[in-house]
Every structure is written in structure tokens, then in C-alpha cells.
Short mmCIF file of C-alpha atoms and ligand atoms in Angstrom, two decimals:
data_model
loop_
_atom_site.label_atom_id
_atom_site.label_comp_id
_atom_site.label_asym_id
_atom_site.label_seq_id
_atom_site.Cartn_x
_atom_site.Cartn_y
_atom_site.Cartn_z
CA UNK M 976 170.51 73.32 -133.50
CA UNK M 977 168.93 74.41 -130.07
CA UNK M 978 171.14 73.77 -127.20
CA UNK M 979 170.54 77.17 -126.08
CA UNK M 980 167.03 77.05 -126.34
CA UNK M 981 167.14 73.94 -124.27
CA UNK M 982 168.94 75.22 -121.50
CA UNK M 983 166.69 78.59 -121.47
CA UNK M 984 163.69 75.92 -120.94
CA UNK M 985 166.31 73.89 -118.15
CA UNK M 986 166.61 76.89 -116.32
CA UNK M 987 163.38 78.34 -116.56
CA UNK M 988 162.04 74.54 -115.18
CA UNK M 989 164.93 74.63 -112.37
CA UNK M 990 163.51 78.08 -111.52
CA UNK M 991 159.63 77.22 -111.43
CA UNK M 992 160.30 73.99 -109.52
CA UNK M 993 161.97 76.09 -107.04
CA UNK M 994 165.37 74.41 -107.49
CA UNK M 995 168.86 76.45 -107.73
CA UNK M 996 169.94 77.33 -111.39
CA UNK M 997 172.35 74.29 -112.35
CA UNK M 998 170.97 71.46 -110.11
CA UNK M 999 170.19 69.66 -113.36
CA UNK M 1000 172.88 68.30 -115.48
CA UNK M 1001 171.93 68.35 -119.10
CA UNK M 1002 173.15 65.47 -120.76
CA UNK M 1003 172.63 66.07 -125.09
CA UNK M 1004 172.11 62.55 -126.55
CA UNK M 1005 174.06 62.06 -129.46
CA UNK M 1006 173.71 58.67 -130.58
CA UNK M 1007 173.02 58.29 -134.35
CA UNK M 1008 173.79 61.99 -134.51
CA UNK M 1009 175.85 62.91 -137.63
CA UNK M 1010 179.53 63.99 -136.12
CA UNK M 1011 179.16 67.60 -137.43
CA UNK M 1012 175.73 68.13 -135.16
CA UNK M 1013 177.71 66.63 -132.23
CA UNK M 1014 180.68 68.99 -133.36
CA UNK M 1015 178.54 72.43 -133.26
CA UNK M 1016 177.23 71.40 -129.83
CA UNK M 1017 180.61 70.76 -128.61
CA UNK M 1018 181.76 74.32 -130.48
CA UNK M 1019 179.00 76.06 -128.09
CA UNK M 1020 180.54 74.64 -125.28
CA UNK M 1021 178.36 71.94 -123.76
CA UNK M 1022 180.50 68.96 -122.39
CA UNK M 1023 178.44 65.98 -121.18
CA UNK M 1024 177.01 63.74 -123.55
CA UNK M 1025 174.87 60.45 -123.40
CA UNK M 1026 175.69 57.53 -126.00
CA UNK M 1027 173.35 54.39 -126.29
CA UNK M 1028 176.22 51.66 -128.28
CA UNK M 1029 179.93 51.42 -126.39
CA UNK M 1030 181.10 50.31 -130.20
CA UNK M 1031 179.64 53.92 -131.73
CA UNK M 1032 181.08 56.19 -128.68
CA UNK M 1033 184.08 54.18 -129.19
CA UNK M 1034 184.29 54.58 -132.84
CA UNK M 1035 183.70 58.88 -132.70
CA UNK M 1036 184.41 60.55 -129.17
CA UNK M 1037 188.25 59.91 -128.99
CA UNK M 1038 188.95 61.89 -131.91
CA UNK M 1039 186.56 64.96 -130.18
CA UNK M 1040 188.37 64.16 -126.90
CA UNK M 1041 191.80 64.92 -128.13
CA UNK M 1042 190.43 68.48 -129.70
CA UNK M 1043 187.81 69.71 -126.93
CA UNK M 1044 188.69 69.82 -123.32
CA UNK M 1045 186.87 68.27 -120.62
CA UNK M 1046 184.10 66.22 -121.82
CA UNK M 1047 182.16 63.91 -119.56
CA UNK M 1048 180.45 60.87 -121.46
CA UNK M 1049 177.04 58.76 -120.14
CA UNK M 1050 176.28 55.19 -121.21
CA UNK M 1051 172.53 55.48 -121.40
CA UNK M 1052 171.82 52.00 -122.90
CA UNK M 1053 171.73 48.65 -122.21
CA UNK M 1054 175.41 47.31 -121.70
CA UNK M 1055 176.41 43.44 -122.40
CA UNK M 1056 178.99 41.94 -119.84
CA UNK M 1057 181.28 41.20 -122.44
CA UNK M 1058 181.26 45.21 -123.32
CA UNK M 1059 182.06 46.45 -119.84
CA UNK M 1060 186.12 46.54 -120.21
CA UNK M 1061 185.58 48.94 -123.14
CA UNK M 1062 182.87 50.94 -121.33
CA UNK M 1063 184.64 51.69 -118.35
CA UNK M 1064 187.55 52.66 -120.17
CA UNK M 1065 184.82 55.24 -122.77
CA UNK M 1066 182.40 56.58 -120.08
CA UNK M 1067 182.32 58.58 -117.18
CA UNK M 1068 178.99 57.14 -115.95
CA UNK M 1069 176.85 54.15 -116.37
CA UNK M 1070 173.58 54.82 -116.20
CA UNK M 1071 172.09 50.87 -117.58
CA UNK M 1072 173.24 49.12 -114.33
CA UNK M 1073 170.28 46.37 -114.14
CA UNK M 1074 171.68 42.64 -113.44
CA UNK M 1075 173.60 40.95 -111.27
CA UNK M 1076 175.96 39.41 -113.24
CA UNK M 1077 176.78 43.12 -114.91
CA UNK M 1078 177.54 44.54 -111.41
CA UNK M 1079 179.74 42.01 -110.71
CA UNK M 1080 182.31 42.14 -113.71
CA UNK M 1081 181.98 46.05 -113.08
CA UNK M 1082 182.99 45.24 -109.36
CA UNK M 1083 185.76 43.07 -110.86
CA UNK M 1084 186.99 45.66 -113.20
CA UNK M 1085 186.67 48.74 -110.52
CA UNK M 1086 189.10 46.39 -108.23
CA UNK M 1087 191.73 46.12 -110.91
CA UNK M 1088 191.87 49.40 -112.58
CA UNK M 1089 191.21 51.16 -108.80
CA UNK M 1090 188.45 53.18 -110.26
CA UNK M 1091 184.59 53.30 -111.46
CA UNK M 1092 182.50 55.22 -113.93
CA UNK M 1093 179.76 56.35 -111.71
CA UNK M 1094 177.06 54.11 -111.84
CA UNK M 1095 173.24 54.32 -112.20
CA UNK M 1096 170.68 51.69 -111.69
CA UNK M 1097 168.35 51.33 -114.16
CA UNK M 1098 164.87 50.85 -112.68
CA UNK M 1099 162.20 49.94 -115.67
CA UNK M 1100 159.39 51.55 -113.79
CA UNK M 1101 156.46 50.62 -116.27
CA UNK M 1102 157.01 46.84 -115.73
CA UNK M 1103 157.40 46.37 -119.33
CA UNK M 1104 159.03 43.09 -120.68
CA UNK M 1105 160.53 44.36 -123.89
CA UNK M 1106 162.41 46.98 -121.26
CA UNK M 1107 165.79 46.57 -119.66
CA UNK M 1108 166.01 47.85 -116.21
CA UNK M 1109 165.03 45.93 -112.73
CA UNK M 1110 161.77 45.72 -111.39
CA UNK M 1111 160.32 48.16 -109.03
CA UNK M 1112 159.95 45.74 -106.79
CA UNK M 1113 163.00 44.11 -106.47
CA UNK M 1114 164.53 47.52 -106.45
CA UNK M 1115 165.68 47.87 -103.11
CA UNK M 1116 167.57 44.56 -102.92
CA UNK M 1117 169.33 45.23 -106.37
CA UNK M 1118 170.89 48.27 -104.68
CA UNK M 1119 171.61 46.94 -101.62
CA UNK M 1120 173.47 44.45 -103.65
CA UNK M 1121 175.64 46.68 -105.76
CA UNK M 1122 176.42 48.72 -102.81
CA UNK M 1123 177.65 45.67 -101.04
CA UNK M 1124 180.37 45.34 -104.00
CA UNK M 1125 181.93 48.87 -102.70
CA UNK M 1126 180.14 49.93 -106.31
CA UNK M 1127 179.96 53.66 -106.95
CA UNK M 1128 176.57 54.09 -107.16
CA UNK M 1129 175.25 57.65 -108.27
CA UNK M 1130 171.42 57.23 -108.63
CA UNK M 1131 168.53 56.07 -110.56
CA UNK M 1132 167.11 56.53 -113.99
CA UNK M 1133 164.70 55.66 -116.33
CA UNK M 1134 162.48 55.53 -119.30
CA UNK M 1135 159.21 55.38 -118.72
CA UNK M 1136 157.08 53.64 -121.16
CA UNK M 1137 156.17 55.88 -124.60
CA UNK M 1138 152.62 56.09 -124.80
CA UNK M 1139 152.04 56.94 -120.95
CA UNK M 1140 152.32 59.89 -118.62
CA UNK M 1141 155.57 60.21 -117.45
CA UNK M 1142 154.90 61.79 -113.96
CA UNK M 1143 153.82 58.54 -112.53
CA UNK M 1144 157.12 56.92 -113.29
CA UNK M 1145 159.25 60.04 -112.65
CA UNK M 1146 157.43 60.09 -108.93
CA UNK M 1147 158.44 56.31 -108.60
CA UNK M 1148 161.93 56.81 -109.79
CA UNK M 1149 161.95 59.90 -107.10
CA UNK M 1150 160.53 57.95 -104.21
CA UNK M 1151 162.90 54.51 -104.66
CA UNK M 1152 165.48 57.20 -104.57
CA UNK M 1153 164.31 58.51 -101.56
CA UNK M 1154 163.51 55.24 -99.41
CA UNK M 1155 167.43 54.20 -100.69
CA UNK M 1156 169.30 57.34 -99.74
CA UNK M 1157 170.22 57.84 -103.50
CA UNK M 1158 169.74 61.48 -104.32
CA UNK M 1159 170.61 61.32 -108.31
CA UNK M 1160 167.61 61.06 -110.32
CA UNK M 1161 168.06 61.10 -114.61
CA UNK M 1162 164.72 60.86 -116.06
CA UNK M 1163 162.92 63.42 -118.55
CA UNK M 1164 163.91 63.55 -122.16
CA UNK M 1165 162.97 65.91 -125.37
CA UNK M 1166 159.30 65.49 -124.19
CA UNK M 1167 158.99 65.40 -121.12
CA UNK M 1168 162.45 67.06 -119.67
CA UNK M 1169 160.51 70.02 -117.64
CA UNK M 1170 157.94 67.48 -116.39
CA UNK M 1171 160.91 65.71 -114.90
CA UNK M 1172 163.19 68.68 -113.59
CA UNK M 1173 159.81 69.50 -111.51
CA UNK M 1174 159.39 65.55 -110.08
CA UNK M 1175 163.55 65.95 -108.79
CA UNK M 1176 165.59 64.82 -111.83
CA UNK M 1177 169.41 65.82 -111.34
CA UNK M 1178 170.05 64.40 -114.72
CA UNK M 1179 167.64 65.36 -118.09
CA UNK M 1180 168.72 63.42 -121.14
CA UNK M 1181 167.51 64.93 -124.22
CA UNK M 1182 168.24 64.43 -127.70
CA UNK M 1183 166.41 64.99 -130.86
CA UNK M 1184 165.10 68.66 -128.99
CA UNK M 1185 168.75 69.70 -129.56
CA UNK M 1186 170.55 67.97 -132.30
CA UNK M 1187 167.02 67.10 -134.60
CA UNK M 1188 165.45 64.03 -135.50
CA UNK M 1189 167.71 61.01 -135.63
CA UNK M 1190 167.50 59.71 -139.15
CA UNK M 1191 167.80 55.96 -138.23
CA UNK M 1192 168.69 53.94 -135.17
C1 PLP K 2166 167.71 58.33 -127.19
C2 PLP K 2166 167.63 58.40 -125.73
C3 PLP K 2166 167.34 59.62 -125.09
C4 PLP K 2166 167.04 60.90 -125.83
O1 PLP K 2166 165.81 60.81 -126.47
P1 PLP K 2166 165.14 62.09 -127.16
O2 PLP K 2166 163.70 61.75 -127.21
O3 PLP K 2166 165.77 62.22 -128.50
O4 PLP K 2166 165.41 63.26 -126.30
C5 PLP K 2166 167.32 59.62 -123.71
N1 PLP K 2166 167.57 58.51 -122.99
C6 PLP K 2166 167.86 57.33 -123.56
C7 PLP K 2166 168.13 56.15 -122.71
C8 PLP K 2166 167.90 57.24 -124.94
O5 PLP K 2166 168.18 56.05 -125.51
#
């Protein structure tokens, strides 16, 4: 268990970049994470977490909800249409916003229940087809889009592809951001979190560094 370690190395990267101490949000990603690793983090006091499934935050964070105070949850993967009721009701931010059709039921469901997680779109910088996320390319329009539905929309993130240097993508992520007016940024995880924090992430998402390896999933 190292979320203190972490957060030494979050600071220390906030500080080298030149950035105030706290501009990054740390965001410990606990899929697949047995509950009592999620429970010691929770006992040290951290508070935002990222979940991949809506069915497996479902299924565990209520029952942490009603004993710890004030924790903030991120969707971090892909989200099906027919999943969005229960996710806007779970999480405090959506960061796999990548389709039309999804923004659109969100839109739907923001009218009716007169509020939105905070949204992300999810740009899938390394072109690669296996990958959710838009295009780089069609980028701009996507987020025109959303923010034509009145959407909440937050930032950016992504996942750049595993075998390659992250600072390429990280830079892209940084300058869609820049050329849309979108200052939130969450890219860098276990690997590659300080790499990030000095290309302009706001949001880190890291994992395995702090709970351990995930045994399956
Ligand atoms: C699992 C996951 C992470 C965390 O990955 P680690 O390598 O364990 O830090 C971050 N972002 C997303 C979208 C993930 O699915």
C-alpha cells in the first residue's frame, strides 16, 4: 500500500513542473481491487476514486459511501447507453464521453434530473481501432457538439497506446485542450503519472502503483 508514496512523487512532479502543490487531482483506480485495499486507502484519507464497470462501482462503493464522508467517484471506462441512468446516479464524473449517441441520452438525463456528472471527452490519441475514444481529428467538432447540448464538459483524457511513449499523446491531449478552451487534462497513470503532471495533466489516474497488481480483469 503506497498512497503516500504516490503523492510524495505527485508533489514532487507538481513542484519540478513548476505547477502549485495540488493542481493535480489524484484519482486511485480501484477497479478489480479487493474491497479491503480500497478500504485502507479510504482509512488514509484519500477520497476520489476511478472505476472502469458502472455494475462493479455499483455493486461496492455505496456501502463505503454510507461509512466515509465525502468521496468523489470517476467513470474511467467505456460506458454503454443503456448504462448511463445508473452512471449518473454512481459517479461524479465521466471521463469515457466518445459518441454521439452517448452524449445525447446524457443530455436527456442531465435535463430531467437538473444535473450532470462532469464530463470528459475521451480522445483516443494513438488512432488505434481496438480503442474507444474519438479521433483526433474529429476532435474539435465532437466538442463543439456536446457543448451545444448545454453538457458539462470538464476536459480531456486519455490512454495512450501501451507500447509507445506517452509524451507524444499527453502533448496532443494538452494542445486539443488548448485550441478548445478546455483546461482539464487526465492523462498519466502508474507509469507514466510524472511524465504527464509535467505535459499539464489536472487529473493522474493511477492504480496498481498504489493498491498492487490487479489479480485479474
Ligand atoms: C486501469 C486504469 C488506470 C490505472 O492503471 P494503472 O496502470 O494500474 O495505474 C487508469 N486509467 C484507466 C482508464 C484504467 O482503465
Amino acid at each position: 500500500m503506497s498512497l503516500q508514496a504516490i503523492l510524495d512523487r505527485l508533489r514532487a512532479a507538481e513542484e519540478k513542473a513548476g505547477r502549485a502543490p495540488g493542481t493535480v487531482k489524484l484519482i486511485a483506480v480501484s477497479k478489480v481491487q479487493p474491497p479491503e485495499r480500497v478500504e485502507a486507502v479510504l482509512e488514509q484519507g484519500h477520497r476520489l476514486f476511478g472505476e472502469n464497470r458502472v455494475q462493479e462501482a455499483q455493486s461496492r462503493w455505496p456501502d463505503f459511501q454510507a461509512r466515509f464522508e465525502g468521496i468523489s467517484l470517476h467513470l474511467v471506462g467505456p460506458l454503454q447507453s443503456n448504462k448511463a441512468r445508473a452512471a449518473v446516479e454512481m459517479f461524479d464524473a465521466i471521463q469515457s464521453l466518445d459518441r454521439p449517441k452517448l452524449a445525447s441520452t446524457l443530455a436527456r438525463l442531465a435535463q430531467e434530473r437538473g444535473a450532470c456528472p462532469d464530463l470528459f471527452v475521451q480522445v483516443n490519441t494513438g488512432t488505434e481501432p481496438q480503442k474507444a475514444g474519438v479521433l483526433p481529428d474529429a476532435a474539435d467538432e465532437f466538442i463543439a457538439r456536446v457543448r451545444a447540448m448545454d453538457l458539462p464538459l470538464a476536459g480531456l483524457m486519455c490512454i495512450p497506446p501501451v507500447d509507445e511513449d506517452p509524451a507524444p499523446h499527453f502533448r496532443l491531449l494538452g494542445e486539443i485542450g488548448a485550441r478548445n478552451g478546455l483546461s482539464g487534462l487526465s492523462m498519466g497513470m502508474s507509469d507514466d503519472f510524472e511524465t504527464a503532471v509535467a505535459l499539464g495533466a489536472t487529473h493522474v489516474r493511477v492504480g496498481s502503483a498504489i493498491f498492487g497488481a490487479r489479480s485479474a480483469g
